[in-house]
XYZ file of C-alpha atoms in Angstrom:
560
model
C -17.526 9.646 -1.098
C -15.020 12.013 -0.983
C -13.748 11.634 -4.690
C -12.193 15.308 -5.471
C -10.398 14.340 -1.667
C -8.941 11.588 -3.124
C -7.920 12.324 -6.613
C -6.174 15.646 -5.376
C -4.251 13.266 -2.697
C -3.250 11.307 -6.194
C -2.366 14.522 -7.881
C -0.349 15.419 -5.191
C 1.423 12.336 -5.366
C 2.176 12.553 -9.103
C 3.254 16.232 -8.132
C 6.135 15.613 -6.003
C 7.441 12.761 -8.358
C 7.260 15.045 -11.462
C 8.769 17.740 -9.695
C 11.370 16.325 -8.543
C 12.109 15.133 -12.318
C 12.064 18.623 -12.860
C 14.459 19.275 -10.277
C 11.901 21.898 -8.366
C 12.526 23.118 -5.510
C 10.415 20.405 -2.990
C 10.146 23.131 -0.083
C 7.371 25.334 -1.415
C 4.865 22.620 -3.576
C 2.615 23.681 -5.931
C -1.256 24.276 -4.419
C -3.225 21.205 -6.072
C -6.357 22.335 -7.142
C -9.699 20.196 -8.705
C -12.302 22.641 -10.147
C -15.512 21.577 -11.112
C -16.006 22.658 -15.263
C -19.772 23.982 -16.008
C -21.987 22.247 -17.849
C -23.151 18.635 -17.635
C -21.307 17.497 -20.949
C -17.870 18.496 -19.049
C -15.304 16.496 -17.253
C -16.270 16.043 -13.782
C -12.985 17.571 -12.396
C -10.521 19.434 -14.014
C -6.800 20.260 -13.196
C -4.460 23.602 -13.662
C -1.261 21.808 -11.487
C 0.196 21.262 -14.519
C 0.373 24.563 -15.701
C 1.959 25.645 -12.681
C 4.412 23.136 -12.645
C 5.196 24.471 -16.239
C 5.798 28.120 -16.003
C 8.566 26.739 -12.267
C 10.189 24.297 -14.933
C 9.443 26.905 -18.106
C 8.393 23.295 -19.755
C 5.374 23.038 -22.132
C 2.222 22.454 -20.274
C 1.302 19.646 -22.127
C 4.328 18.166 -21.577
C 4.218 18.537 -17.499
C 0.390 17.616 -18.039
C 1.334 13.846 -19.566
C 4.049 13.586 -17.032
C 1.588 13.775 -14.106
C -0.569 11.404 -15.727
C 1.879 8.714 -16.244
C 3.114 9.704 -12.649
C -0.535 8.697 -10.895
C -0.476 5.864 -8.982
C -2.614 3.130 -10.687
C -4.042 2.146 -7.310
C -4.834 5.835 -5.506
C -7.733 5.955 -3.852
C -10.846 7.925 -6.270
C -8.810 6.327 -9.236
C -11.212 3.174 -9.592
C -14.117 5.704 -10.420
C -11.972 7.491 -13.422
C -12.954 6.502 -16.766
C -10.746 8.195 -18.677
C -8.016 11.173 -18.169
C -8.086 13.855 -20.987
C -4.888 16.356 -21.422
C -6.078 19.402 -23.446
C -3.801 21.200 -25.634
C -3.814 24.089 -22.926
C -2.466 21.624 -20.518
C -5.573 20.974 -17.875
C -5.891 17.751 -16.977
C -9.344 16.426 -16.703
C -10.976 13.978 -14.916
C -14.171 11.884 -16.625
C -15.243 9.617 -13.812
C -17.142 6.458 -14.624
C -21.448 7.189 -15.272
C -22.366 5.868 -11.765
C -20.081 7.256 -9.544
C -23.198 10.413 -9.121
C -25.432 7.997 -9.032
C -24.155 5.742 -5.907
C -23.460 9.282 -4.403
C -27.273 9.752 -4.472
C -27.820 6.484 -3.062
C -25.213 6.794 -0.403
C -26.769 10.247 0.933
C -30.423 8.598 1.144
C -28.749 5.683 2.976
C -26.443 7.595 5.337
C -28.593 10.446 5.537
C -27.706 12.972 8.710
C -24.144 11.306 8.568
C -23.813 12.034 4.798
C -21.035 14.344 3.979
C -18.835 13.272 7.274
C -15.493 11.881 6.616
C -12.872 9.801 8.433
C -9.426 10.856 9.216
C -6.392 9.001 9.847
C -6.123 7.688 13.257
C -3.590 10.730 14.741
C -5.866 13.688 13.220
C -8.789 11.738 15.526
C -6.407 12.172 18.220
C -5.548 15.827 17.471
C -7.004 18.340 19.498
C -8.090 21.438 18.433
C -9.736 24.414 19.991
C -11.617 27.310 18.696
C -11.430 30.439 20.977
C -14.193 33.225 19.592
C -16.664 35.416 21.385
C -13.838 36.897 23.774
C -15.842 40.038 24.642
C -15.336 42.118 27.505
C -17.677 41.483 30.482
C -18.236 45.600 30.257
C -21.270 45.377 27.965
C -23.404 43.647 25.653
C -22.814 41.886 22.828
C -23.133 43.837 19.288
C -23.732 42.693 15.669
C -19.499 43.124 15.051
C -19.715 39.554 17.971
C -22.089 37.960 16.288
C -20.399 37.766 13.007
C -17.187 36.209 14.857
C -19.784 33.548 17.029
C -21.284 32.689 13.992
C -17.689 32.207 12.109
C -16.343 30.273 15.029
C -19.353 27.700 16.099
C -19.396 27.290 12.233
C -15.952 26.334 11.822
C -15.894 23.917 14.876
C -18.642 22.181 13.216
C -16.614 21.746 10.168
C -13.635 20.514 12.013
C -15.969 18.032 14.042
C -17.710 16.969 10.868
C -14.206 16.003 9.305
C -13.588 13.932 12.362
C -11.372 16.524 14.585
C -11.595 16.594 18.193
C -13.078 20.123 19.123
C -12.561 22.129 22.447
C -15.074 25.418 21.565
C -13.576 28.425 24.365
C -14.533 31.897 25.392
C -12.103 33.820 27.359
C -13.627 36.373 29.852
C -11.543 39.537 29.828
C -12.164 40.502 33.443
C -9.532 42.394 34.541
C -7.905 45.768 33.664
C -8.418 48.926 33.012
C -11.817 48.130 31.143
C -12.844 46.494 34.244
C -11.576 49.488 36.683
C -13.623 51.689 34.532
C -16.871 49.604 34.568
C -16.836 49.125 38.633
C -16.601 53.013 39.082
C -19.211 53.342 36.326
C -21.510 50.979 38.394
C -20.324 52.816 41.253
C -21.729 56.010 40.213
C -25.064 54.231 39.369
C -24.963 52.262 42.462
C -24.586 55.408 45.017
C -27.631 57.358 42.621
C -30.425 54.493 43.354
C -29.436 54.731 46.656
C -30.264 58.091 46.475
C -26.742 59.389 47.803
C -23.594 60.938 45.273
C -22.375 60.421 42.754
C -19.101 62.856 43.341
C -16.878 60.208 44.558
C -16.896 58.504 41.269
C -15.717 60.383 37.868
C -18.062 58.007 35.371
C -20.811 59.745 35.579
C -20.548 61.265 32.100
C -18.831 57.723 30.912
C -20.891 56.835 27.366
C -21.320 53.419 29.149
C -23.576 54.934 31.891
C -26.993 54.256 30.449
C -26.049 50.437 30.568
C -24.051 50.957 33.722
C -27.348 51.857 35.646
C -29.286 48.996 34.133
C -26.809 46.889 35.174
C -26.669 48.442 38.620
C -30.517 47.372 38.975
C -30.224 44.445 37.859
C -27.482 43.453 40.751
C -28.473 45.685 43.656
C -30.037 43.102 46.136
C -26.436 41.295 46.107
C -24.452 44.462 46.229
C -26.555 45.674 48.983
C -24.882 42.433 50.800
C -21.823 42.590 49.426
C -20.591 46.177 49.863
C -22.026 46.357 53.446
C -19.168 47.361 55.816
C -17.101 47.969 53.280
C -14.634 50.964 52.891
C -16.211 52.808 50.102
C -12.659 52.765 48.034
C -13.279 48.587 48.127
C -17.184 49.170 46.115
C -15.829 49.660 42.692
C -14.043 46.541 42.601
C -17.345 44.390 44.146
C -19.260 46.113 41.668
C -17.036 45.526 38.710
C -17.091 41.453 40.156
C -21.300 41.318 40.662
C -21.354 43.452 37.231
C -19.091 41.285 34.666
C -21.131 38.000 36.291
C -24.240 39.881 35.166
C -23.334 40.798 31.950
C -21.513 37.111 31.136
C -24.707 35.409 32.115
C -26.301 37.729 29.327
C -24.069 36.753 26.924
C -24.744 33.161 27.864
C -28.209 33.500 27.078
C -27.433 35.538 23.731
C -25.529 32.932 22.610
C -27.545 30.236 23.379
C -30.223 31.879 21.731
C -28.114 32.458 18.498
C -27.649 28.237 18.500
C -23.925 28.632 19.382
C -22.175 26.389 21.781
C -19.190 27.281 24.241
C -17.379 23.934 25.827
C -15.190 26.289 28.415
C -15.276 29.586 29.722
C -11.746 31.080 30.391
C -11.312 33.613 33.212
C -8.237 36.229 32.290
C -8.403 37.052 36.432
C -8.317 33.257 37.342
C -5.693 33.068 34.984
C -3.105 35.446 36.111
C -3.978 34.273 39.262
C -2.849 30.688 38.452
C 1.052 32.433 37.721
C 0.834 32.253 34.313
C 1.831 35.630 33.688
C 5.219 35.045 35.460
C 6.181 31.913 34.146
C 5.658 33.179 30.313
C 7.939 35.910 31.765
C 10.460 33.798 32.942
C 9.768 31.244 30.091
C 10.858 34.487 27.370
C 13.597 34.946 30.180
C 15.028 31.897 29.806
C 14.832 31.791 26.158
C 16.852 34.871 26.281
C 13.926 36.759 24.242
C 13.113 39.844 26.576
C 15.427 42.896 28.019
C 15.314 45.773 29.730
C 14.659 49.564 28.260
C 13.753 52.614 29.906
C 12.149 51.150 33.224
C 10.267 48.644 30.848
C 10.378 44.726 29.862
C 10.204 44.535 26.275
C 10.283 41.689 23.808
C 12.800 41.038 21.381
C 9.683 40.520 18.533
C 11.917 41.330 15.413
C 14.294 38.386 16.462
C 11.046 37.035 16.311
C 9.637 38.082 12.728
C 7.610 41.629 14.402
C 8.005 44.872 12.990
C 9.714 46.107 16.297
C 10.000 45.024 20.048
C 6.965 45.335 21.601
C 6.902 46.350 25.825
C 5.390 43.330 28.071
C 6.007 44.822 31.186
C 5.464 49.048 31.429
C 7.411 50.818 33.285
C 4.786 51.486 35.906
C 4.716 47.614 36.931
C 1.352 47.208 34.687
C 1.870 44.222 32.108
C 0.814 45.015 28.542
C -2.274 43.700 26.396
C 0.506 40.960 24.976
C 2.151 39.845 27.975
C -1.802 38.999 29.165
C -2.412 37.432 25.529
C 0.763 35.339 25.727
C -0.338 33.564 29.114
C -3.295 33.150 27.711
C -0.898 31.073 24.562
C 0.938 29.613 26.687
C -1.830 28.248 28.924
C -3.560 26.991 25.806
C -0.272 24.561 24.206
C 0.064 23.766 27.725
C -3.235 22.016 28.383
C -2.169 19.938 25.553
C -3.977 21.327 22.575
C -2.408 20.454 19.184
C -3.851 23.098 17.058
C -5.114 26.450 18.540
C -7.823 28.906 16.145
C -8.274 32.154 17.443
C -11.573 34.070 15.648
C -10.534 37.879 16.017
C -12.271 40.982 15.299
C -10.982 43.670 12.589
C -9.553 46.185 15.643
C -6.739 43.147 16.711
C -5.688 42.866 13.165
C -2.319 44.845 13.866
C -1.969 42.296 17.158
C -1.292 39.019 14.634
C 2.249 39.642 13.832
C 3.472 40.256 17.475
C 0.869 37.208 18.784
C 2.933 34.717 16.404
C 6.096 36.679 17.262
C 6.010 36.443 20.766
C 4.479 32.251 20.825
C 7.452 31.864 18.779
C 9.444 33.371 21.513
C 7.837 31.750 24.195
C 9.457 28.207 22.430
C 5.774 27.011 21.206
C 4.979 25.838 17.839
C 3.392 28.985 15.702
C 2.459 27.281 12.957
C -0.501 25.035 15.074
C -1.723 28.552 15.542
C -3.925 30.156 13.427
C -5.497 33.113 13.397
C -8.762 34.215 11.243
C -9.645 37.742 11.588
C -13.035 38.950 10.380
C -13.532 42.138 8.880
C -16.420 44.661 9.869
C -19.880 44.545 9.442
C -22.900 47.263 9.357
C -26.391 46.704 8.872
C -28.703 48.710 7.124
C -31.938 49.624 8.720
C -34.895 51.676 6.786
C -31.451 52.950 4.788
C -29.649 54.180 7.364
C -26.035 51.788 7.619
C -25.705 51.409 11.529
C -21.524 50.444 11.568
C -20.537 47.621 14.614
C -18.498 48.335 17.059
C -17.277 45.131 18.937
C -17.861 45.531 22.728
C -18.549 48.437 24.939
C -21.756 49.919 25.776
C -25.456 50.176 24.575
C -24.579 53.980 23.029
C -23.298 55.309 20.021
C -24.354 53.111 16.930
C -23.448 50.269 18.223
C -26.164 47.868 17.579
C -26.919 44.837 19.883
C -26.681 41.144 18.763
C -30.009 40.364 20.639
C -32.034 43.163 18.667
C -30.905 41.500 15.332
C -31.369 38.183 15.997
C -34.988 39.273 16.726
C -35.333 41.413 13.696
C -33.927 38.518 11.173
C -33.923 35.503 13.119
C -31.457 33.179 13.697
C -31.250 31.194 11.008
C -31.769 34.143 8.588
C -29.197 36.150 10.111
C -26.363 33.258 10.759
C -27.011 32.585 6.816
C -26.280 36.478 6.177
C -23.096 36.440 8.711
C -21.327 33.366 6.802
C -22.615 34.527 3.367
C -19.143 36.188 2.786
C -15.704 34.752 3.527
C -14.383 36.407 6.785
C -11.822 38.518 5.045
C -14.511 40.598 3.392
C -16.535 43.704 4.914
C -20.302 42.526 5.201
C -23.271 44.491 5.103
C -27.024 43.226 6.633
C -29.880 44.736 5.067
C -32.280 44.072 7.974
C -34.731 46.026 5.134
C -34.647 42.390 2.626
C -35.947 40.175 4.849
C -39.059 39.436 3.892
C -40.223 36.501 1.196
C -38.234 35.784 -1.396
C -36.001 38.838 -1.067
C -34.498 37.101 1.716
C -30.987 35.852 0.602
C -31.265 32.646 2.275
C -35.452 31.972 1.213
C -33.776 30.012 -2.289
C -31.785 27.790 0.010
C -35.023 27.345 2.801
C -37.451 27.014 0.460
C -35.489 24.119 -1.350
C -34.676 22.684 1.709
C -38.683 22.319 2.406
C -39.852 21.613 -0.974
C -36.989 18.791 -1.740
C -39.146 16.995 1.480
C -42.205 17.440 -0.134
C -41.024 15.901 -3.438
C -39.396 13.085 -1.609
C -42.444 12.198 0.230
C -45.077 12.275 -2.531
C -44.189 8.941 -3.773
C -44.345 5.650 -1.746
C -41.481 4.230 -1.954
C -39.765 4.331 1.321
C -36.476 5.567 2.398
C -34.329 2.532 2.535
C -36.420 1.200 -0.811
C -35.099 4.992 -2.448
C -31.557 4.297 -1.514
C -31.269 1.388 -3.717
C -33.420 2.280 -6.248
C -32.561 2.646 -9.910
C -31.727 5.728 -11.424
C -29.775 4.800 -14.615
C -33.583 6.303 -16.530
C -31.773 10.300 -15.272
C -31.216 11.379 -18.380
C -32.006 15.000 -18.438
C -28.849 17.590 -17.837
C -30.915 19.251 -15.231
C -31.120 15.911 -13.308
C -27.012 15.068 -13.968
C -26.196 18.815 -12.936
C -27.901 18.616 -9.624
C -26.836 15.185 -8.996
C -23.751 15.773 -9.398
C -23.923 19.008 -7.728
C -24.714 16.716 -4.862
C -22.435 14.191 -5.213
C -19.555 16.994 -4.633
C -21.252 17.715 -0.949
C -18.219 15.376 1.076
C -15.490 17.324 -0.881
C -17.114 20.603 -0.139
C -17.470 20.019 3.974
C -13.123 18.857 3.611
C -12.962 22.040 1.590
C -14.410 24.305 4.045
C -13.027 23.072 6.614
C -9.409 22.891 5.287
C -9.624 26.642 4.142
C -11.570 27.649 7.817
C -14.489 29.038 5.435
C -17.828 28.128 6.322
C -19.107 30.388 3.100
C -17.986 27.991 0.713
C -20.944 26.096 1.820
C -23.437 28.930 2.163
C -22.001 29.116 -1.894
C -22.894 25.916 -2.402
C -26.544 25.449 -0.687
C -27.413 28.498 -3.118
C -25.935 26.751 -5.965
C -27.489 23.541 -5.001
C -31.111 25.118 -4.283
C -30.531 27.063 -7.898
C -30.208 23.184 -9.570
C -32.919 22.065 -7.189
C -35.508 24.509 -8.897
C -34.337 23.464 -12.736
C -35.052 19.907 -11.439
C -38.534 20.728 -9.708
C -39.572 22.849 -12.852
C -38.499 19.583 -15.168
C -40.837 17.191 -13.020
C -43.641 20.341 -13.325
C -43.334 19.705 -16.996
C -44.279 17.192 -19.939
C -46.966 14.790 -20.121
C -45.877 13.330 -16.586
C -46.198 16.445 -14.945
C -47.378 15.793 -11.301
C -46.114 12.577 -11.244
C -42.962 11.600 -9.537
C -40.784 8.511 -10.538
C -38.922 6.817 -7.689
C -35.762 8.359 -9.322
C -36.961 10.980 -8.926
C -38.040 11.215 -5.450
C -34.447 9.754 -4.149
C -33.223 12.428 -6.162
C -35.137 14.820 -3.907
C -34.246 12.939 -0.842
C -30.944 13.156 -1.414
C -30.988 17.043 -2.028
C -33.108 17.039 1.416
C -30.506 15.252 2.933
C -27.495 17.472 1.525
C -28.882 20.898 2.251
C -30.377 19.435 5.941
C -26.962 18.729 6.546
C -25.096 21.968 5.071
C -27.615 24.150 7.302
C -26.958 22.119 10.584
C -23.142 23.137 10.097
C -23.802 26.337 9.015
C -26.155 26.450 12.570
C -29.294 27.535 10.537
C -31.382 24.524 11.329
C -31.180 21.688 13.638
C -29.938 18.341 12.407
C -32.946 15.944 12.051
């Protein structure tokens, strides 16, 4: 039931009549907003539109508060489960919903159980289709700790979008071509011509940072370069090495990710790409549009006309097209394979690219606003109290430390817990030195998950029997807090999923494991202690259910 859903679609409702009785401006509406009050005497949804509304209008809150009340559509969906609407003098307007509505949330998670907390849409957001691009690394070098965060953030916030009924396209695009890619072949090169025992003078990458991993590598696809390279000029090897090499290192970040639990629908080649013409029709599609000229030997894009800081140069004056002209293909080819809404999941270093990205899709004639673009800030993980900082790509030097080693220090449940544990705007740090027992910051969450089973199978009574049993006897604000805690679940998958932040519901397992261990201690307690009522255990089974199901978004378990 997704109750806070509904009433803020009523709110909204009311919003738009009251403001226009206040003659507001309709362009930029108020954010409607349902909080959750603490306690389990409180009202289970509270209101601050009103006060909002107010200080536009520069009308008593109150006042605006009893307007949107009057304004609420008697027969809005969530409405039949209000018992009464409160207006305090402060002008919140709270929400007391009728004594059951928890309770048939309870039963509705035992009965629905893996499919509790999914929601329909309307028929054309079924038919919308979205795609998540994340992971773009370059095929130079393994993947580091600063990738994991982003394929953790972007497998995470598919699953949202697929749990809220969206049509999901998950994408990868392979960055192989460029001067990354020049550099890599003469890097393998160098490491090539020294296990064949010959020189290395030909090649100027032998003190390249990258060469440690360039000669494992090498090693790894000499028996095919040995065929390939033989009888050609030695001018043609770095580019046959640079091909063999990026295969080699994608197929390792294949089997990263698929060790990490994250899924990638399509691979994107950037070579097979501007290979296709791409390139030269998003030129001559900015052409057209009148949206590029001509300065000092260069092609440069009129991004201010476009809401950029300055122009930015898509074609240098060497002939070479620039990172954006590549990145702008890559847009156009996206809207033009018919996807309605594009995410992109970028690292902290392409931070300064978002302006000119939206700048330059806006030139290219496609709609900007079905783009969106999260980018993650950095992360570092402390190990025996040194802080190792991430880089995001390049080679196994440096501090640069590689997704695979973490993944086997923390595991991957443990460590995609710690990468969504903070929204993707904030730095995070992993402390690979708090991972064991109950200093692990997901153990509360794990630990509830496994216990709530326990507690749900130590009475009889079977699942479908616990769906409709009675629980009108819950009594105890311990037993109210968590149920209701775990009524809120279907809101809280909408939520995170609106706001493309999977930590809301690493936030709420926590919260919900927290109120899980007041209501285990409350059945470990009193003269029935050991004993579990059949409230009780569908209680427990519904707290199984809720956290199975937050953890198989989040990609920590799998869903049972």
């Amino acid at each position: 039931m997704v109750v806070r859903e509904q009433l803020m679609a009523a709110l909204a409702g009311a919003r738009d009549r009251v403001s226009a009785d206040l003659r507001l401006a309709p362009e930029a509406p108020v954010e409607v907003r349902l909080s959750v009050p603490p306690g389990a005497d409180a009202a289970d949804f509270s209101s601050d539109l009103a006060l909002d509304l107010a200080r536009m209008a520069r009308q008593p809150a109150a006042e605006v508060a009893r307007a949107l009340v009057e304004h609420l559509e008697p027969v809005a969906e969530g409405l039949e489960w209000v018992e009464r609407l409160e207006i305090t003098p402060s002008g919140l307007v709270n929400f007391h919903l009728r004594s059951d509505w928890v309770r048939e949330a309870i039963r509705e998670a035992c009965r629905q159980g893996v499919r509790y907390g999914r929601s329909e849409v309307a028929p054309e957001a079924q038919e919308e289709r979205i795609q998540v691009e994340f992971v773009s690394a370059n095929p130079t070098g393994p993947l580091t700790i600063g990738h994991g965060r982003g394929a953790a953030l972007g497998d995470a916030i598919a699953n949202l979008l697929e749990w809220t009924g969206r049509g999901v396209t998950r994408e990868s695009y392979v960055n192989d071509t460029g001067k990354q890619i020049e550099r890599f072949g003469q890097a393998l090169e160098a490491a090539y011509r020294r296990r064949l025992g010959g020189s290395a003078a030909t090649s100027n990458a032998a003190d390249d940072p990258a060469a440690e991993y360039a000669a494992e590598i090498a090693a790894r696809i000499q028996p095919k370069a040995e065929s390939r390279c033989a009888g050609l000029p030695a001018e043609e090897w770095p580019r046959v090495l640079a091909e063999l090499g990026a295969e080699q290192v994608l197929t390792d970040h294949r089997a990263v990710l698929e060790r990490f639990g994250v899924r990638i629908d399509e691979w994107r080649s950037e070579a097979d790409l501007l290979a296709s013409g791409r390139l030269e029709e998003a030129i001559q599609t900015l052409r057209t549009n009148d949206c590029v000229y001509e300065a000092e030997g260069a092609l440069w894009l009129r991004a201010t006309a476009k809401g950029d800081s300055e122009d930015r140069p898509l074609i240098r004056s060497n002939g070479q097209p620039a990172y954006l002209a590549g990145d702008l293909a890559y847009h156009l080819d996206k809207f033009s394979r018919g996807f309605d809404r594009v995410i992109d999941i970028w690292g902290p270093h392409h931070a300064e690219y978002v302006r000119r990205t939206l700048a330059g899709v806006r030139a290219l004639g496609c709609n900007a606003d079905a783009l969106e673009i999260v980018v993650f800030q950095p992360v570092s993980v402390k190990i025996e109290g040194v802080v190792v900082h991430s880089g995001e790509g390049g080679a196994r030097a440096g501090n640069n430390l590689l997704l695979d080693q973490v993944i086997e220090k923390a595991g991957r449940g443990t460590l995609r817990f710690l990468y969504l544990s903070r929204p993707a705007n904030q730095p995070l740090e992993l402390d690979l030195d708090a991972l064991a027992g109950t200093s692990n910051p997901a153990y509360p969450v794990l630990w509830a998950y496994e216990e709530a089973a326990v507690c749900a199978g130590s009475d009889s009574v079977s699942s479908a029997q616990t769906a409709e049993v009675e629980l009108g006897e819950l009594s105890d604000p311990r037993e109210e807090t968590l149920m209701r805690r775990l009524a809120d679940f279907p809101d809280q998958v909408v939520l995170a999923a609106r706001e493309r932040d999977p930590s809301r519901l690493t936030r709420y397992a926590l919260e919900t494991a927290r109120e899980f261990e007041a209501f285990r201690a409350l059945l470990a307690s009193g003269p029935e202690a050991g004993s579990i009522k059949p409230a009780h255990a569908a209680v427990a089974r519904a707290t199984r259910v809720v956290l199975g199901n937050a953890l198989a978004i989040l990609g920590i378990v799998e869903q049972e």
